[in-house]
Amino acid sequence: MGDNPSGSTYYLTTPIYYVNDVPHIGHAYTTVAADAVGRYQRLLGREVYFLTGTDEHGLKVERSAQRQGVEPQGLADQVVQRYQALWDKLEIAYDDFIRTTEARHAAGVRKLWALLRDSDAIYKGVYEGWYNVSDEAYVPDSQVVDGCDAETGDPLERVQEESYFFRLSAYQDALVAHIRDHPEFIQPDNFRNEILSFLDQGLRDLSISRTTFTWGVGVPEDPDHVIYVWIDALTNYISALGYGSDDEDLFQRFWPADLHLIGKDILRFHAVYWPALLMAAGLPLPRQIFAHGWWTKEGQKMSKSKGNVLDPFALADHYGADQLRYFLLREVPFGQDGDFSDAAMVRRANEELANDLGNLLNRTLSMQRKYVGEAVGLPAVATDADADLKAQLDALPAAYEEHMAGLRFHRALEAVFEVVRRGNTYVDEVAPWVLNKQGETERLKVALANLLETVRIAALHLWPVMPVACERMFEQMGYALAGAQLDRDAAWGVRPAVLHTAQPKPVFQKVEEPEEG
Ligand code: ME8
Ligand code: MG
């Protein structure tokens, strides 16, 4: 079993999303964040494997299909296309997309089941209690009020049937020890503490099969039982790497995962059930589970009944994919809850992207081509203003990398925008139009090269969050971002000695709030 300690590979995952309904902004959020992490890790030179996919089994999907009068597989086949189209639209550079109805996945689930059975972690019994179909979760009696889930308000169903159980309770001490010994295992800290206090209350064994419906992976050697959808779903993280197939190379190379990115709603499944299952199977645990917060719309919980569910397609169409990506990661500290409003979205897109960043490139290129010509030489330090600008650029990579490593996207972006704003004040201080009038050509060339260097370094660091816009910025600056690495290319002056700039074209359009209705 490889433990890839070299750190040259990086395996990250999103949750696999239920296909009972089309994607909304919450799904886009997790996946955009994961994509930014993946791209950042690529900029660090790591070999990244980025997995996403869909969770297609279980009662929730089966019932949704019934309501729509279609087969569950048919529903899955339709909805999965919506997800894949959204990821294309949002420029999500995933390496693999797993669907739990694929044969390769079932093979992994069966292998894990067999291992659990052989290690005596499974026994047969009867489950009697409550079930939340919307969350696909067993709910303890203590959490039931008037037949509803006290935590979510969802209606519950009473279940009484034969079931296989996983000896979850046997892993309580090992889980607590692992979480205590590995502070980075569950992040942010408030969620780590939440899990520790949950474990403190004691664990009950987990029902892991059902007999009253069929839409799932059958229990090997006991076809009356369907494997609990969460056991099925969690296994995607290894089945996608070929676990259970005749080629486990990827699994050897990339497991354990470096990062499972999830929403706070599914923390318990990832931070308690999944590690316990892996322990029982004798497999290494993921390095980190990071839970992010919940989006609301103008202060309100999003729900179909309220009709206020944010459609990521519509938002990307209206504001632009990069603008939306930027907003999601800039507006709210990752890990905390946040609120979406069109006013806030417009402000960030216009003030920060169009004005601060877009205009800096546009002004720089226009002045360059008007006063000097298309070719730009290397940056240089001649004045105090130059030295100050360079000092800020020199300080950026370390600050940025520290924040990105901690998934503090908003701080990483803020650090880049400090540099961008310094570029804008530099323009005012240096006043290239005055230098032009005075015929100070050498000084003018240097000042404009320094400005272009500011945009270059900013765009390099912004690429994980706004890949298309940053690639366009590079094109206008006269060279390509492909193959860039932070440790080499983020430094002042590390670029071709002469750049042939292109005609400037606005990279970020000004946006407006959509019309009501
Ligand atoms: O739970 N704000 O799938 P799911 C932020 N299939 N993020 C949100 C959100 C919101 N309002 N709403 C949803 C499942 N999310 C299981 C996962 S993993 C082995 C199986 C995001 O379709 C967030 O990432 O209900 C959350 O964890 C995920 O969507 C749940 O998606
Ligand atoms: Mg959910």
XYZ file of C-alpha atoms and ligand atoms in Angstrom:
549
model
C 0.000 0.000 0.000
C 1.562 3.226 -1.141
C 1.434 6.086 1.326
C 2.763 8.567 -1.254
C 4.797 10.466 1.347
C 6.748 12.280 -1.334
C 3.906 14.742 -1.691
C 4.306 14.958 -5.442
C 0.798 13.655 -6.081
C -2.396 15.340 -4.979
C -5.757 13.604 -4.905
C -8.813 15.717 -4.268
C -12.521 15.047 -4.432
C -15.888 16.741 -4.317
C -18.980 15.041 -2.982
C -20.830 13.070 -5.618
C -24.139 14.824 -6.093
C -27.571 13.236 -6.015
C -29.307 13.058 -9.370
C -32.772 13.521 -7.890
C -32.684 17.124 -9.068
C -30.669 19.527 -11.221
C -27.567 21.263 -9.841
C -27.832 24.494 -7.870
C -25.375 27.071 -6.640
C -24.322 24.982 -3.621
C -23.092 22.184 -5.866
C -21.285 24.703 -8.024
C -19.641 26.190 -4.953
C -17.962 22.992 -3.768
C -16.858 22.087 -7.261
C -15.480 25.540 -8.064
C -13.529 25.527 -4.822
C -12.161 22.090 -5.613
C -11.195 23.208 -9.093
C -9.327 26.190 -7.679
C -7.444 23.881 -5.329
C -6.645 21.470 -8.145
C -5.358 24.221 -10.401
C -3.350 25.699 -7.550
C -1.754 22.336 -6.859
C -0.911 22.047 -10.557
C 0.744 25.457 -10.382
C 2.834 24.016 -7.566
C 3.944 21.284 -9.941
C 2.058 18.423 -8.327
C 0.481 15.569 -10.224
C -3.171 16.228 -9.476
C -6.077 13.818 -9.667
C -9.372 15.640 -9.271
C -12.498 13.522 -8.946
C -16.131 14.514 -9.041
C -19.287 12.648 -9.993
C -22.871 11.708 -9.222
C -24.592 9.678 -6.528
C -27.275 7.813 -8.421
C -28.602 5.101 -6.096
C -30.901 5.125 -3.086
C -34.441 5.906 -2.096
C -34.193 9.622 -2.726
C -33.340 9.123 -6.389
C -35.716 6.172 -6.787
C -38.636 8.193 -5.398
C -37.802 11.217 -7.479
C -37.830 9.034 -10.590
C -41.173 7.524 -9.570
C -42.671 10.977 -9.143
C -41.484 11.923 -12.600
C -42.707 8.662 -14.072
C -39.287 7.542 -15.304
C -36.832 4.786 -14.437
C -34.140 5.792 -11.946
C -31.446 5.042 -14.513
C -33.230 7.250 -17.023
C -33.408 10.079 -14.534
C -29.734 9.659 -13.691
C -28.797 9.634 -17.379
C -30.574 12.960 -17.842
C -29.461 14.776 -14.733
C -25.838 13.703 -15.053
C -25.731 15.647 -18.306
C -26.800 18.787 -16.481
C -23.932 18.339 -14.071
C -21.406 17.724 -16.802
C -22.683 20.688 -18.804
C -22.378 22.878 -15.729
C -18.819 21.770 -15.086
C -17.963 22.585 -18.700
C -19.546 25.979 -18.378
C -17.689 26.677 -15.151
C -14.348 25.476 -16.581
C -14.014 22.652 -14.080
C -10.870 20.700 -14.981
C -11.709 17.360 -13.387
C -9.701 14.259 -14.205
C -12.467 11.766 -13.633
C -16.217 11.771 -13.251
C -17.659 8.792 -11.462
C -21.253 7.642 -11.598
C -22.274 5.164 -8.942
C -24.281 3.179 -11.503
C -21.085 2.300 -13.382
C -19.812 -1.261 -13.210
C -16.378 -0.106 -12.048
C -17.995 1.483 -9.023
C -20.069 -1.553 -8.058
C -16.885 -3.640 -8.197
C -15.261 -1.348 -5.631
C -18.307 -1.405 -3.378
C -18.435 -5.195 -3.436
C -14.754 -5.483 -2.691
C -15.029 -3.172 0.283
C -18.084 -5.071 1.522
C -16.247 -8.385 1.247
C -13.310 -7.003 3.212
C -15.586 -5.713 5.952
C -17.390 -9.044 6.106
C -14.144 -10.994 6.228
C -12.789 -8.827 9.007
C -15.976 -9.470 10.990
C -16.995 -5.817 10.947
C -20.499 -6.719 9.711
C -23.318 -8.679 11.346
C -26.962 -9.301 10.553
C -29.785 -7.952 12.721
C -32.981 -5.952 12.556
C -33.149 -2.188 12.221
C -36.038 -0.487 13.846
C -36.061 3.280 13.819
C -36.349 6.416 11.755
C -35.052 7.256 8.315
C -34.663 10.619 6.576
C -35.006 10.010 2.845
C -33.985 13.524 1.898
C -30.610 13.086 3.653
C -30.533 9.284 3.237
C -29.769 9.172 6.948
C -30.814 7.080 9.939
C -32.055 9.396 12.651
C -31.863 8.502 16.351
C -35.099 8.636 18.357
C -33.667 11.475 20.421
C -33.669 13.653 17.306
C -37.280 13.054 16.306
C -40.053 15.534 17.022
C -43.565 14.780 15.732
C -42.215 12.390 13.122
C -39.802 15.029 11.776
C -36.052 15.406 11.937
C -35.369 18.048 14.594
C -32.143 19.103 12.833
C -33.507 19.544 9.317
C -37.291 19.625 9.683
C -37.584 16.850 7.098
C -40.413 14.310 7.507
C -39.143 10.911 8.653
C -40.171 7.382 7.884
C -40.400 4.512 10.301
C -38.319 1.508 9.259
C -38.445 -2.011 10.614
C -36.587 -4.593 8.625
C -33.754 -7.079 8.537
C -30.472 -5.301 8.046
C -26.762 -5.787 8.066
C -24.942 -3.647 10.594
C -21.450 -2.234 10.607
C -19.698 -2.320 13.994
C -19.241 1.434 14.029
C -19.163 1.532 17.836
C -15.972 -0.511 17.825
C -14.102 2.355 16.144
C -15.024 5.124 18.514
C -11.748 5.202 20.447
C -9.628 4.836 17.336
C -11.495 7.684 15.659
C -11.092 10.014 18.611
C -7.399 9.169 18.832
C -6.882 9.790 15.130
C -8.686 13.127 15.202
C -6.743 14.239 18.270
C -3.414 13.185 16.770
C -4.120 14.822 13.414
C -5.452 18.334 13.927
C -5.523 18.863 10.157
C -7.730 15.794 9.589
C -11.031 17.634 10.026
C -11.092 21.314 9.192
C -12.006 24.028 10.020
C -11.505 23.629 13.774
C -15.124 24.347 14.705
C -16.208 21.333 12.651
C -13.426 19.230 14.152
C -14.745 20.094 17.604
C -18.287 19.319 16.520
C -17.224 15.839 15.469
C -15.269 15.295 18.679
C -18.310 16.145 20.782
C -20.480 13.947 18.594
C -18.049 11.071 19.214
C -18.123 11.882 22.903
C -21.799 10.912 23.056
C -20.930 7.408 21.909
C -21.479 5.648 18.611
C -24.126 3.112 17.731
C -23.624 0.450 15.114
C -24.791 1.507 11.686
C -27.438 -0.145 9.565
C -25.831 -0.648 6.172
C -28.382 -2.506 4.104
C -32.072 -2.294 3.230
C -34.533 -4.896 1.975
C -37.555 -2.775 1.066
C -36.298 -1.278 -2.171
C -33.867 -2.322 -4.877
C -32.198 0.726 -6.434
C -28.622 0.146 -5.351
C -25.736 -2.302 -5.253
C -26.792 -5.717 -3.979
C -25.070 -7.290 -0.998
C -22.746 -9.994 -2.311
C -24.240 -13.405 -1.550
C -27.438 -11.953 -0.125
C -29.380 -10.407 -2.999
C -32.416 -9.505 -0.876
C -30.303 -6.718 0.603
C -29.272 -3.487 -1.061
C -26.187 -1.765 0.320
C -26.946 1.491 2.178
C -26.511 4.354 -0.257
C -23.971 6.182 1.911
C -21.674 3.147 2.032
C -22.105 2.884 -1.720
C -21.489 6.622 -2.217
C -18.423 7.014 0.020
C -16.739 4.157 -1.791
C -16.640 6.307 -4.937
C -13.460 7.888 -3.617
C -11.617 4.611 -4.086
C -13.623 2.868 -6.798
C -12.797 5.760 -9.134
C -9.116 4.906 -8.638
C -9.757 1.349 -9.764
C -10.141 -0.154 -6.314
C -11.815 -3.520 -6.845
C -10.839 -3.722 -10.511
C -7.963 -5.640 -12.033
C -5.932 -2.441 -12.346
C -5.377 -0.706 -9.039
C -2.459 1.439 -10.223
C -4.213 4.731 -9.652
C -5.329 3.554 -6.249
C -1.751 2.673 -5.323
C -0.494 6.001 -6.587
C -3.133 8.408 -5.294
C -4.732 6.906 -2.211
C -5.061 8.220 0.484
C -6.807 11.359 -0.694
C -5.154 14.627 0.180
C -8.470 16.419 0.427
C -12.156 15.534 0.576
C -13.970 18.804 0.031
C -17.569 18.738 1.276
C -20.399 20.902 2.598
C -21.037 20.939 6.331
C -24.273 18.986 5.818
C -22.406 15.776 5.119
C -19.555 16.085 7.590
C -20.595 13.196 9.824
C -20.656 10.738 6.944
C -17.156 11.765 5.927
C -15.543 12.347 9.301
C -17.023 9.396 11.196
C -18.450 6.700 8.931
C -15.882 6.853 6.154
C -12.762 6.731 8.337
C -14.274 3.920 10.413
C -15.022 1.919 7.273
C -11.486 2.461 6.037
C -10.054 1.419 9.393
C -12.159 -1.737 9.338
C -10.920 -2.488 5.826
C -7.317 -1.789 6.796
C -6.993 1.098 4.346
C -5.240 4.420 5.011
C -7.380 7.405 5.945
C -7.665 10.577 3.859
C -5.342 13.374 4.948
C -7.987 16.045 5.230
C -11.735 16.521 5.210
C -12.615 20.170 4.807
C -16.227 21.264 5.289
C -17.482 24.553 3.926
C -20.553 26.533 4.904
C -23.952 27.013 3.469
C -25.161 29.656 1.000
C -28.379 31.528 1.487
C -30.077 33.862 -1.007
C -30.620 37.417 0.213
C -30.694 36.112 3.786
C -33.111 33.223 3.071
C -32.557 29.504 2.992
C -32.886 28.325 -0.619
C -35.736 25.933 -1.270
C -37.824 24.789 -4.157
C -41.025 25.711 -2.355
C -39.803 29.291 -1.907
C -38.722 29.306 -5.536
C -35.477 31.042 -4.608
C -32.978 28.356 -5.599
C -30.043 29.950 -7.384
C -29.407 28.474 -10.802
C -25.678 28.399 -11.511
C -26.274 28.257 -15.289
C -28.260 31.476 -15.190
C -25.684 33.157 -12.953
C -22.787 32.122 -15.168
C -24.652 33.273 -18.270
C -25.492 36.606 -16.757
C -22.300 37.463 -14.884
C -19.706 35.262 -16.565
C -18.218 32.013 -15.300
C -14.993 33.574 -14.017
C -16.897 36.373 -12.320
C -19.096 33.842 -10.553
C -16.096 31.738 -9.534
C -14.387 34.822 -8.182
C -17.437 35.952 -6.269
C -18.023 32.565 -4.641
C -14.463 32.310 -3.382
C -13.902 35.999 -2.574
C -17.144 36.902 -0.861
C -17.195 34.403 1.988
C -14.405 32.931 4.119
C -14.285 29.280 3.128
C -15.773 27.248 5.977
C -18.318 29.889 6.964
C -21.885 30.392 5.809
C -22.490 33.096 3.257
C -25.163 35.024 1.504
C -25.629 35.570 -2.197
C -27.076 38.837 -3.392
C -26.990 40.295 -6.870
C -25.905 43.624 -5.420
C -22.804 42.072 -3.851
C -22.072 40.091 -7.009
C -22.302 43.217 -9.171
C -20.104 45.207 -6.818
C -17.297 42.647 -6.881
C -17.516 42.078 -10.635
C -17.482 45.757 -11.456
C -15.284 47.323 -8.804
C -12.686 44.608 -8.399
C -12.631 42.740 -11.695
C -13.637 45.317 -14.315
C -12.181 48.405 -12.626
C -9.209 47.408 -10.513
C -7.891 44.478 -12.521
C -9.342 44.822 -16.013
C -8.582 48.509 -16.288
C -5.043 48.082 -15.047
C -4.284 45.740 -17.929
C -6.230 47.852 -20.381
C -4.578 51.139 -19.429
C -1.157 49.549 -19.364
C -1.473 47.980 -22.788
C -3.038 51.093 -24.322
C -0.283 53.365 -23.032
C 2.368 50.851 -23.991
C 1.184 50.639 -27.567
C 0.493 54.348 -27.885
C 3.664 55.721 -26.295
C 6.234 52.983 -26.820
C 5.075 50.385 -29.329
C 3.928 46.804 -28.971
C 7.183 45.305 -27.655
C 7.801 45.364 -23.889
C 11.189 44.768 -22.277
C 11.940 43.474 -18.810
C 10.888 45.289 -15.619
C 13.506 47.202 -13.655
C 13.930 49.172 -10.441
C 15.070 52.793 -10.791
C 12.918 54.842 -8.416
C 11.377 54.480 -4.962
C 8.004 53.793 -6.554
C 9.543 50.958 -8.572
C 11.209 49.547 -5.479
C 7.987 49.678 -3.510
C 6.011 47.996 -6.274
C 8.608 45.268 -6.590
C 8.702 44.734 -2.829
C 4.939 44.128 -2.836
C 5.189 41.722 -5.728
C 8.055 39.894 -4.037
C 5.975 39.433 -0.905
C 2.912 38.115 -2.722
C 3.828 34.464 -3.412
C 4.498 33.545 0.217
C 1.327 35.212 1.504
C -0.747 33.758 -1.295
C 0.599 30.247 -0.851
C 0.051 30.316 2.880
C -3.588 31.264 2.409
C -4.193 28.807 -0.419
C -2.662 25.980 1.613
C -5.193 26.756 4.360
C -8.036 27.088 1.805
C -8.453 30.736 2.779
C -9.345 31.673 -0.779
C -10.701 35.072 0.203
C -7.414 36.025 1.840
C -5.351 34.721 -1.072
C -7.466 36.766 -3.493
C -7.299 39.803 -1.262
C -3.501 39.549 -1.257
C -3.457 39.563 -5.053
C -5.809 42.514 -5.217
C -3.618 44.528 -2.862
C -0.927 44.208 -5.485
C -3.374 45.112 -8.242
C -4.437 48.241 -6.376
C -0.782 49.125 -5.803
C -0.381 48.874 -9.573
C -3.153 51.407 -10.003
C -1.662 53.878 -7.537
C 1.688 53.360 -9.262
C 0.103 54.523 -12.507
C -1.039 57.701 -10.788
C 2.354 58.289 -9.160
C 4.373 57.652 -12.274
C 1.915 59.390 -14.631
C 3.111 57.839 -17.895
C 1.264 60.503 -19.901
C 3.490 63.146 -18.278
C 6.612 61.116 -18.998
C 5.428 60.867 -22.557
C 4.912 64.588 -22.848
C 8.347 65.236 -21.370
C 9.939 62.810 -23.803
C 11.300 60.616 -20.992
C 11.201 57.515 -23.139
C 13.534 55.284 -21.117
C 11.707 55.969 -17.876
C 8.388 55.452 -19.613
C 9.450 52.071 -20.972
C 10.508 50.883 -17.544
C 7.357 52.115 -15.821
C 5.113 50.366 -18.328
C 7.163 47.173 -18.158
C 6.809 47.274 -14.364
C 3.072 47.662 -14.687
C 2.842 44.785 -17.077
C 4.880 42.721 -14.645
C 2.357 43.541 -11.944
C -0.510 42.309 -14.098
C 1.469 39.219 -15.118
C 2.193 38.168 -11.561
C -1.343 38.976 -10.435
C -2.885 36.982 -13.304
C -0.627 34.012 -12.622
C -1.898 33.877 -9.032
C -5.512 34.444 -10.064
C -5.499 31.665 -12.645
C -6.753 28.921 -10.268
C -9.853 30.990 -9.581
C -10.390 32.664 -12.991
C -8.671 30.453 -15.552
C -10.209 31.802 -18.751
C -9.853 35.478 -17.914
C -6.256 35.006 -16.822
C -5.388 33.089 -19.971
C -6.860 35.970 -21.996
C -4.848 38.459 -20.013
C -1.702 36.507 -20.760
C -2.567 36.379 -24.453
C -2.889 40.145 -24.560
C 0.439 40.420 -22.773
C 1.929 38.327 -25.526
C 2.602 34.953 -24.039
C 0.980 31.796 -22.766
C 0.299 30.616 -19.261
C 0.505 26.946 -20.197
C 2.973 25.022 -18.077
C 3.506 27.873 -15.614
C 4.732 26.970 -12.124
C 4.608 29.241 -9.145
C 8.057 28.527 -7.756
C 9.642 29.534 -11.039
C 7.307 32.002 -12.718
C 5.973 34.076 -9.831
C 9.204 36.001 -9.401
C 9.748 39.512 -10.721
C 11.336 39.484 -14.168
C 10.983 35.776 -14.862
C 9.552 35.942 -18.343
C 10.781 36.264 -21.919
C 12.996 39.338 -22.350
C 10.652 40.822 -24.922
C 6.881 40.470 -25.027
C 4.866 41.355 -28.101
C 1.647 42.738 -26.748
C -1.696 42.446 -28.492
C -4.422 45.016 -28.953
C -6.128 45.394 -25.541
C -9.669 44.069 -25.272
C -11.689 44.257 -22.061
C -11.434 40.942 -20.232
C -14.148 41.729 -17.685
C -17.352 43.310 -18.930
C -19.309 45.558 -16.626
C -22.400 43.777 -15.330
C -25.790 44.812 -13.958
C -28.298 43.158 -11.689
C -30.762 41.051 -13.681
C -34.255 42.453 -14.219
C -36.803 41.195 -11.684
C -38.775 38.073 -12.610
O -25.205 14.966 -0.030
N -24.561 25.843 0.154
O -25.416 15.060 -2.323
P -26.174 16.444 -2.527
C -23.368 25.275 -0.031
N -24.865 12.531 -2.544
N -23.175 24.041 -0.508
C -24.243 23.313 -0.804
C -25.547 23.821 -0.641
C -25.681 25.160 -0.124
N -26.865 25.754 0.066
N -26.400 22.861 -1.026
C -25.668 21.804 -1.424
C -25.109 14.474 -1.130
N -24.362 22.070 -1.307
C -24.512 13.092 -1.293
C -23.010 13.206 -1.132
S -20.545 12.166 -1.095
C -19.883 10.627 -0.956
C -22.262 11.901 -1.231
C -23.255 21.199 -1.732
O -26.601 16.452 -3.958
C -22.321 20.799 -0.613
O -21.098 20.374 -1.155
O -27.212 16.642 -1.482
C -23.019 19.601 -0.055
O -22.159 18.812 0.706
C -23.427 18.913 -1.334
O -23.822 19.996 -2.197
C -24.578 17.939 -1.128
O -25.018 17.517 -2.383
Mg -28.336 17.192 0.380
